Short mmCIF file of C-alpha atoms in Angstrom, two decimals:
data_model
loop_
_atom_site.label_atom_id
_atom_site.label_comp_id
_atom_site.label_asym_id
_atom_site.label_seq_id
_atom_site.Cartn_x
_atom_site.Cartn_y
_atom_site.Cartn_z
CA MET A 1 35.65 -12.56 57.29
CA HIS A 2 33.55 -10.86 59.85
CA ILE A 3 34.37 -8.75 63.04
CA THR A 4 33.56 -10.24 66.30
CA HIS A 5 34.39 -7.37 69.08
CA ARG A 6 35.54 -3.85 68.58
CA GLU A 7 37.42 -1.96 71.20
CA ASN A 8 37.79 1.27 71.36
CA MET A 9 41.17 1.70 73.40
CA GLU A 10 43.27 4.86 74.70
CA ASN A 11 45.48 7.10 72.53
CA ARG A 12 43.05 6.78 69.85
CA ARG A 13 43.45 3.09 69.06
CA VAL A 14 41.31 1.05 68.26
CA LYS A 15 41.45 -2.89 68.40
CA LEU A 16 39.17 -5.21 66.14
CA THR A 17 38.73 -8.91 66.73
CA ILE A 18 38.39 -10.92 62.97
CA CYS A 19 37.27 -13.57 62.18
CA VAL A 20 38.29 -15.58 58.62
CA GLU A 21 35.55 -18.20 58.15
CA GLN A 22 36.05 -21.85 57.20
CA GLU A 23 35.08 -21.65 53.34
CA THR A 24 37.70 -19.12 52.82
CA TRP A 25 39.92 -20.72 54.84
CA GLU A 26 39.63 -24.00 53.25
CA LYS A 27 40.05 -22.54 49.99
CA ALA A 28 43.38 -20.97 51.45
CA LEU A 29 45.00 -24.04 52.28
CA ALA A 30 43.94 -25.90 49.60
CA VAL A 31 46.28 -23.09 47.67
CA ALA A 32 48.89 -23.44 50.18
CA TYR A 33 48.91 -27.02 49.50
CA MET A 34 49.15 -26.94 46.08
CA LYS A 35 51.33 -24.43 46.38
CA ASN A 36 54.20 -26.47 48.42
CA LYS A 37 53.49 -29.93 48.03
CA ALA A 38 56.24 -30.46 45.71
CA PHE A 39 58.51 -29.06 49.27
CA PHE A 40 57.27 -31.64 51.85
CA PRO A 41 58.59 -35.53 50.64
CA VAL A 42 56.44 -37.63 51.85
CA GLU A 43 57.18 -41.60 52.51
CA GLY A 44 55.20 -43.77 49.78
CA PHE A 45 54.61 -41.13 47.23
CA ALA A 46 56.48 -39.25 44.84
CA PRO A 47 57.97 -35.92 45.42
CA GLY A 48 54.72 -33.48 45.13
CA ALA A 49 52.47 -36.84 44.66
CA ALA A 50 50.72 -36.91 48.76
CA PRO A 51 47.60 -36.03 49.22
CA ARG A 52 47.00 -33.24 51.39
CA GLN A 53 45.82 -35.47 54.06
CA ALA A 54 48.92 -37.40 54.29
CA LEU A 55 51.16 -34.66 54.22
CA GLU A 56 49.32 -32.82 56.82
CA SER A 57 49.42 -36.32 58.86
CA ALA A 58 53.32 -36.31 58.27
CA TYR A 59 53.93 -32.68 59.35
CA GLY A 60 51.01 -31.88 61.55
CA ALA A 61 47.54 -30.21 60.78
CA ASP A 62 48.77 -26.95 61.04
CA VAL A 63 52.09 -27.41 58.33
CA LEU A 64 50.01 -24.86 55.90
CA TYR A 65 48.56 -22.77 58.16
CA GLN A 66 51.28 -19.98 58.39
CA GLU A 67 51.19 -19.48 54.39
CA ALA A 68 47.14 -19.45 54.47
CA VAL A 69 46.80 -16.98 57.00
CA ASN A 70 49.43 -14.87 54.81
CA ASP A 71 46.84 -15.29 52.05
CA THR A 72 44.10 -14.57 53.62
CA PHE A 73 44.86 -11.80 56.37
CA PRO A 74 45.15 -8.71 54.15
CA GLU A 75 41.89 -8.93 52.73
CA ALA A 76 39.83 -9.66 55.50
CA LEU A 77 41.75 -6.92 57.48
CA VAL A 78 41.17 -4.46 54.80
CA SER A 79 37.48 -5.37 54.62
CA ALA A 80 37.43 -4.85 58.27
CA ILE A 81 38.89 -1.39 58.29
CA ALA A 82 36.52 -0.61 55.05
CA GLU A 83 33.23 -1.39 56.93
CA GLN A 84 34.16 0.38 60.27
CA LYS A 85 35.22 3.41 58.19
CA LEU A 86 38.84 3.91 59.77
CA GLN A 87 41.20 5.88 59.18
CA ILE A 88 44.42 4.40 60.10
CA ALA A 89 47.71 6.42 60.49
CA GLY A 90 50.07 3.36 60.29
CA THR A 91 50.77 -0.65 60.10
CA PRO A 92 48.81 -1.85 62.58
CA THR A 93 49.86 -4.78 64.78
CA LEU A 94 48.13 -8.14 64.09
CA SER A 95 48.33 -11.14 66.34
CA VAL A 96 46.42 -15.07 65.90
CA VAL A 97 44.13 -15.35 69.03
CA SER A 98 42.94 -18.82 67.41
CA ILE A 99 43.07 -21.27 64.69
CA GLY A 100 42.08 -24.11 63.68
CA PRO A 101 40.26 -26.22 60.63
CA GLU A 102 36.90 -23.91 61.06
CA GLY A 103 39.31 -21.16 59.99
CA TYR A 104 41.03 -18.50 62.43
CA THR A 105 40.81 -15.41 64.54
CA PHE A 106 43.05 -12.02 64.77
CA ASP A 107 43.53 -9.01 66.82
CA ALA A 108 44.19 -5.77 64.86
CA VAL A 109 45.00 -2.86 66.92
CA ILE A 110 45.40 0.40 64.91
CA ASP A 111 46.56 3.55 64.95
CA LEU A 112 43.57 5.98 64.01
CA TYR A 113 44.50 9.92 62.30
CA PRO A 114 44.96 11.98 66.01
CA GLU A 115 42.95 15.44 65.93
CA VAL A 116 44.14 17.82 63.96
CA LYS A 117 43.73 21.29 64.01
CA LEU A 118 44.43 23.34 60.95
CA GLY A 119 45.18 27.15 60.28
CA GLN A 120 44.35 29.16 57.62
CA TYR A 121 44.32 27.11 54.11
CA LYS A 122 42.51 29.15 51.31
CA GLY A 123 43.78 32.83 50.50
CA LEU A 124 47.24 31.75 51.29
CA ARG A 125 50.39 33.70 49.43
CA ALA A 126 53.32 32.20 48.32
CA LYS A 127 55.79 33.57 45.66
CA TYR A 128 55.17 32.78 41.81
CA ASP A 129 58.36 33.37 39.82
CA SER A 130 58.31 34.82 36.13
CA VAL A 131 58.93 32.35 33.81
CA GLU A 132 61.67 33.16 30.97
CA LEU A 133 64.28 30.92 28.80
CA SER A 134 68.10 32.53 29.45
CA ASP A 135 70.46 32.15 27.15
CA ASP A 136 72.10 29.93 29.74
CA ASP A 137 68.81 28.36 29.58
CA VAL A 138 68.61 27.61 25.69
CA ASN A 139 72.12 26.53 25.56
CA ALA A 140 72.06 23.87 28.68
CA ALA A 141 68.44 22.15 27.31
CA LEU A 142 70.39 21.62 23.60
CA GLN A 143 73.33 20.05 25.39
CA SER A 144 71.51 18.24 26.86
CA TYR A 145 69.53 17.06 24.38
CA GLN A 146 72.81 16.02 22.47
CA ARG A 147 73.92 13.92 25.35
CA ALA A 148 70.20 12.23 25.40
CA HIS A 149 70.82 11.64 21.56
CA MET A 150 74.38 10.64 21.51
CA LEU A 151 76.29 8.37 18.48
CA ILE A 152 76.65 4.89 20.00
CA THR A 153 79.60 2.69 18.58
CA GLU A 154 81.54 -0.49 19.10
CA PRO A 155 85.25 0.62 18.85
CA GLU A 156 88.03 -2.14 18.72
CA VAL A 157 90.33 -0.69 21.30
CA ALA A 158 88.77 1.53 24.52
CA GLU A 159 89.82 4.94 25.22
CA LEU A 160 88.87 6.79 28.78
CA GLY A 161 84.81 7.96 28.43
CA ASP A 162 84.59 4.37 26.87
CA GLU A 163 81.94 1.68 28.46
CA VAL A 164 83.88 -1.66 28.75
CA THR A 165 82.13 -4.77 29.47
CA LEU A 166 83.85 -6.57 31.34
CA ASP A 167 84.75 -10.09 33.65
CA PHE A 168 86.74 -9.96 36.39
CA GLU A 169 88.44 -11.42 39.38
CA GLY A 170 91.01 -10.38 41.82
CA PHE A 171 93.65 -12.24 43.56
CA VAL A 172 95.96 -11.21 46.85
CA ASP A 173 98.55 -13.54 47.50
CA GLY A 174 97.09 -15.55 44.34
CA GLN A 175 93.91 -16.40 46.29
CA PRO A 176 90.66 -14.96 45.46
CA PHE A 177 88.77 -12.49 47.80
CA GLU A 178 85.66 -12.56 49.03
CA GLY A 179 83.47 -9.54 46.44
CA GLY A 180 86.60 -9.45 43.83
CA LYS A 181 84.82 -11.24 41.60
CA GLY A 182 82.05 -9.97 38.55
CA GLU A 183 80.74 -10.76 35.39
CA GLN A 184 79.27 -8.68 32.84
CA TYR A 185 80.52 -5.70 34.89
CA PRO A 186 79.70 -2.10 32.63
CA LEU A 187 82.69 0.01 33.39
CA LEU A 188 82.65 3.57 32.35
CA LEU A 189 86.53 4.40 31.69
CA GLY A 190 87.63 7.69 33.98
CA SER A 191 84.68 7.37 36.20
CA GLY A 192 86.76 6.66 39.12
CA ALA A 193 84.20 3.66 40.24
CA PHE A 194 86.77 1.18 40.65
CA ILE A 195 89.86 1.28 42.72
CA PRO A 196 92.70 3.96 41.75
CA GLY A 197 94.65 2.56 39.20
CA PHE A 198 92.21 0.03 37.70
CA GLU A 199 90.71 1.94 34.97
CA GLU A 200 94.03 3.30 33.72
CA GLN A 201 95.28 -0.03 32.54
CA VAL A 202 92.07 -1.08 30.87
CA VAL A 203 92.43 1.73 28.03
CA GLY A 204 93.67 0.05 25.47
CA ILE A 205 92.44 -3.07 25.86
CA ARG A 206 90.35 -5.04 22.68
CA VAL A 207 86.80 -7.06 23.15
CA GLY A 208 88.21 -10.61 24.13
CA GLU A 209 91.59 -9.55 25.61
CA GLU A 210 92.38 -10.86 28.91
CA ARG A 211 94.63 -9.00 31.30
CA ASP A 212 96.22 -9.12 34.87
CA LEU A 213 96.21 -6.05 36.45
CA PRO A 214 98.35 -4.86 39.77
CA ILE A 215 96.80 -2.81 41.68
CA THR A 216 97.38 -1.99 45.36
CA PHE A 217 94.31 -1.34 47.71
CA PRO A 218 94.53 2.53 49.40
CA GLN A 219 95.18 2.42 53.17
CA LEU A 220 91.98 3.87 53.52
CA TYR A 221 89.52 0.82 52.29
CA HIS A 222 88.03 -2.20 53.82
CA PRO A 223 90.54 -3.53 57.09
CA GLU A 224 91.58 -7.20 55.65
CA LEU A 225 92.31 -5.65 51.88
CA ALA A 226 93.54 -2.02 53.10
CA GLY A 227 97.12 -1.35 51.33
CA LYS A 228 97.71 -5.02 50.18
CA ASP A 229 98.81 -5.87 46.90
CA ALA A 230 96.60 -7.47 44.54
CA VAL A 231 95.74 -8.77 40.52
CA PHE A 232 92.73 -8.67 38.79
CA HIS A 233 92.35 -10.87 36.03
CA ILE A 234 90.52 -9.15 33.33
CA LYS A 235 88.62 -10.02 29.99
CA ALA A 236 86.88 -7.15 28.23
CA GLN A 237 83.46 -8.52 26.48
CA LYS A 238 82.46 -5.31 24.76
CA ILE A 239 83.52 -2.00 24.15
CA VAL A 240 80.35 0.88 23.72
CA ARG A 241 82.01 4.45 23.01
CA HIS A 242 78.66 7.52 23.41
CA THR A 243 79.86 10.51 20.87
CA ILE A 244 78.27 14.08 20.98
CA GLN A 245 77.33 14.77 17.60
CA GLU A 246 77.23 18.07 16.42
CA LEU A 247 74.31 20.37 16.09
CA ASP A 248 73.48 20.95 12.63
CA ASP A 249 71.01 20.69 10.04
CA ALA A 250 71.96 16.91 9.32
CA PHE A 251 71.69 15.87 12.70
CA ALA A 252 68.45 17.72 13.10
CA VAL A 253 66.82 15.55 10.05
CA THR A 254 68.13 12.02 11.77
CA GLN A 255 66.25 12.98 14.43
CA GLY A 256 62.60 13.79 13.04
CA PHE A 257 63.19 17.21 12.79
CA THR A 258 62.86 19.08 9.52
CA ASP A 259 66.20 21.41 10.35
CA LEU A 260 68.10 22.84 12.87
CA HIS A 261 65.58 25.60 13.46
CA ASP A 262 62.72 23.25 14.14
CA LEU A 263 65.23 21.29 16.65
CA ARG A 264 65.54 24.05 18.57
CA ARG A 265 62.42 25.56 18.48
CA GLN A 266 60.82 22.08 20.30
CA VAL A 267 63.33 21.94 22.47
CA MET A 268 62.97 25.29 23.50
CA GLU A 269 59.33 24.61 23.94
CA GLU A 270 59.89 21.87 26.16
CA ALA A 271 62.97 23.56 28.74
CA LEU A 272 59.49 26.41 29.11
CA ARG A 273 57.05 23.92 29.82
CA LEU A 274 59.70 22.37 32.63
CA LYS A 275 60.28 25.94 33.98
CA GLN A 276 56.91 26.36 33.87
CA MET A 277 55.98 23.03 35.75
CA GLN A 278 59.26 24.18 38.08
CA ALA A 279 57.69 27.41 39.07
CA GLN A 280 54.31 25.75 40.14
CA ASP A 281 56.15 22.91 41.85
CA ALA A 282 57.77 25.77 44.15
CA PHE A 283 54.26 27.67 44.22
CA SER A 284 52.38 24.88 45.85
CA ASP A 285 55.09 23.39 47.84
CA ALA A 286 55.51 26.53 49.51
CA LEU A 287 51.90 27.11 50.34
CA ILE A 288 51.44 23.20 51.17
CA GLN A 289 54.87 24.03 53.67
CA GLN A 290 52.09 27.28 55.28
CA VAL A 291 49.86 24.67 55.86
CA ILE A 292 51.90 21.89 57.37
CA ASP A 293 53.85 24.94 59.67
CA ASN A 294 50.12 25.93 61.18
CA MET A 295 48.62 22.49 61.73
CA GLU A 296 48.76 21.10 65.67
CA ALA A 297 48.95 17.64 65.24
CA GLU A 298 50.19 14.92 67.63
CA ILE A 299 51.63 12.52 64.97
CA PRO A 300 51.84 8.60 65.93
CA GLU A 301 54.95 6.93 65.90
CA SER A 302 53.23 4.17 63.45
CA MET A 303 52.61 6.73 61.15
CA VAL A 304 56.15 7.98 60.34
CA GLU A 305 56.95 4.75 60.91
CA GLY A 306 54.82 3.50 58.23
CA GLN A 307 56.37 6.97 55.63
CA LEU A 308 59.74 5.37 56.44
CA GLN A 309 59.02 1.71 55.49
CA GLY A 310 57.03 3.55 52.49
CA LEU A 311 60.84 5.30 51.48
CA VAL A 312 63.09 3.04 52.09
CA GLN A 313 60.79 0.68 49.40
CA GLU A 314 60.91 3.33 47.20
CA LEU A 315 65.10 3.69 47.12
CA GLU A 316 65.32 -0.05 46.73
CA ARG A 317 63.06 0.21 43.89
CA GLN A 318 64.52 3.05 42.63
CA LEU A 319 68.41 0.80 42.96
CA ALA A 320 66.43 -2.23 41.40
CA ALA A 321 66.26 0.09 38.24
CA GLN A 322 69.84 0.61 38.49
CA GLY A 323 71.18 -3.42 38.99
CA MET A 324 71.99 -2.55 42.59
CA GLU A 325 70.85 -3.75 45.59
CA LEU A 326 70.32 -2.09 48.94
CA ASP A 327 72.92 -3.29 50.90
CA ALA A 328 75.56 -2.54 48.43
CA TYR A 329 74.47 0.91 48.61
CA LEU A 330 74.50 1.45 52.12
CA GLU A 331 77.92 -0.31 52.06
CA ALA A 332 79.22 1.99 49.06
CA SER A 333 77.61 4.74 50.97
CA GLY A 334 79.22 3.87 54.25
CA LEU A 335 75.79 3.82 55.99
CA SER A 336 73.78 1.56 58.24
CA ARG A 337 70.22 0.41 57.83
CA ASP A 338 69.72 2.63 61.25
CA ALA A 339 71.72 5.45 59.30
CA LEU A 340 69.29 5.28 56.56
CA ARG A 341 66.29 5.39 58.38
CA GLU A 342 67.66 8.50 60.47
CA HIS A 343 68.45 10.11 57.76
CA ALA A 344 65.24 9.93 56.15
CA ARG A 345 63.12 10.36 59.65
CA GLU A 346 62.93 14.28 59.15
CA ASN A 347 61.32 13.02 55.58
CA ALA A 348 59.09 10.75 57.13
CA LEU A 349 57.92 13.06 59.79
CA ARG A 350 57.08 15.46 57.13
CA GLY A 351 55.26 13.15 54.66
CA ALA A 352 52.96 12.19 57.68
CA ARG A 353 52.29 15.80 58.50
CA TYR A 354 51.37 16.12 54.83
CA GLU A 355 49.19 13.73 54.71
CA LEU A 356 47.26 14.47 57.78
CA ALA A 357 46.83 18.04 56.75
CA MET A 358 45.53 17.08 52.96
CA MET A 359 42.78 14.52 54.71
CA GLU A 360 41.53 17.45 57.42
CA ILE A 361 41.03 19.57 54.20
CA ALA A 362 39.21 16.46 52.45
CA ARG A 363 37.06 16.37 55.48
CA LEU A 364 36.05 19.86 56.10
CA GLU A 365 35.99 20.30 51.99
CA GLY A 366 33.46 16.79 51.79
CA ILE A 367 35.72 15.10 49.61
CA GLU A 368 34.74 11.49 48.42
CA ILE A 369 35.99 10.03 45.50
CA ALA A 370 32.78 8.16 43.25
CA GLU A 371 33.26 4.51 42.25
CA GLU A 372 33.15 6.29 38.21
CA GLU A 373 36.33 8.55 39.16
CA LEU A 374 38.02 5.20 40.21
CA ASP A 375 37.72 3.44 37.37
CA SER A 376 38.39 6.42 35.20
CA LYS A 377 41.83 6.89 36.89
CA TYR A 378 42.54 2.81 36.86
CA ALA A 379 41.58 3.10 33.29
CA GLU A 380 44.33 6.15 32.32
CA MET A 381 46.60 3.92 34.29
CA SER A 382 46.16 1.02 32.47
CA GLN A 383 46.87 2.60 29.51
CA MET A 384 49.98 4.78 30.28
CA TYR A 385 51.89 1.44 32.08
CA GLY A 386 50.38 -0.80 30.10
CA MET A 387 48.84 -3.12 32.55
CA ASP A 388 45.45 -4.87 32.70
CA LEU A 389 43.29 -3.44 35.29
CA GLN A 390 43.38 -6.83 37.64
CA GLN A 391 46.60 -6.42 38.12
CA LEU A 392 46.48 -2.26 38.62
CA ARG A 393 44.16 -2.46 41.40
CA ALA A 394 45.89 -5.94 42.85
CA GLN A 395 48.94 -3.53 42.98
CA LEU A 396 47.04 -0.95 43.91
CA PRO A 397 44.27 -1.66 45.76
CA PRO A 398 40.81 0.58 45.33
CA LEU A 399 41.30 2.17 49.11
CA ARG A 400 44.90 3.32 48.55
CA MET A 401 44.15 4.57 44.99
CA SER A 402 40.72 6.56 46.48
CA HIS A 403 43.23 7.92 49.58
CA ASP A 404 45.70 8.95 47.15
CA LEU A 405 42.92 10.91 44.91
CA LYS A 406 42.22 12.64 48.29
CA LEU A 407 45.27 13.74 48.63
CA ALA A 408 45.44 15.43 45.23
CA ARG A 409 42.22 16.99 45.29
CA ALA A 410 42.78 18.50 48.48
CA ARG A 411 46.18 20.18 47.46
CA ALA A 412 44.70 21.33 44.77
CA VAL A 413 41.86 23.36 47.40
CA VAL A 414 44.79 24.96 48.52
CA VAL A 415 46.46 26.17 45.57
CA ASP A 416 43.37 26.81 43.68
CA ASN A 417 42.17 29.54 45.98
CA ALA A 418 45.85 30.94 46.72
CA ILE A 419 47.18 34.09 46.09
CA ARG A 420 50.63 34.87 43.84
CA SER A 421 52.88 37.02 44.76
#
């Protein structure tokens, strides 16, 4: 990669013209060929056996270009930004200028961080709540511990409160309808997750038993099903019951404690630690809000957009961990993607302002992240998440890691120099 041109544009924007040379380009094309050759049948050759020259003759010399560009431009862009020491405010706009067997050139239009004028960020004052455990706190912590360590059994017959794994299919006028079928669906009886009247009819079912459940859809439902009579054919695959165990010495011993007194002591210590963390977080957040409120800066739209994308991606990851897709969540919530983005926009704007404020503090304080500190952080995360270092660096590149560490250290400057009131 090399930069062939830099143009400083209006409104703190920069356009870089970046060239990806033939050696890198050729390697990327070879990789793209190996990954995709099976998907391009060529007359006279078995599937996936056509040489690259034959494939390109059949489909055009540029058949592999798009994938090769996708595989090479991120590293080229990151390297160019690092070489120019740019602080980018959002996702750059990219366009290919020229492309061919010798390589390609693309333009990257980049929004730079705006000028930031900070107010006071040292010696700020905020309330720091005293931390004590009330009787209610202790009882809540013990109850939470009981709920987290319930006795799990698999009874023969389902009752309200049990989780029943179901296969089901719904029919209206004898015909299946879209979205009415599911397999291995875990349903908590009494949760109200299904149509009214459904869960009550599952009570009493046995593992392996099949039933037909007559249901009438509510009037306030999808228009195509609202008010209609339906029949759901179900089969119970598994029944799981979670029972809260009595808080006594016997229970404590099963959890690895000496007795109930030992369990209570450790649960209370953890509850106290959590309250201390909450008090520290509230103190820190109040200070940071003061910094943000006293800051003057014009926030680039691309920076807000980048924050929005991050928030949506984080939501998608959280939903995926629960076995749900974003579209299904939005449908259940009655939201569109645009409505979700608008709802999250205020948080995105605050995230952008926070990032600008912390990076300005990092600049003023001369905060830099040494290579040794990066290596130490990668090693710590590798041990914590059980990932090898190469995988970690691929998912969280050093430039991103360095940026995040700067934000954290700038935040610490604010908190460590503040006054508790």
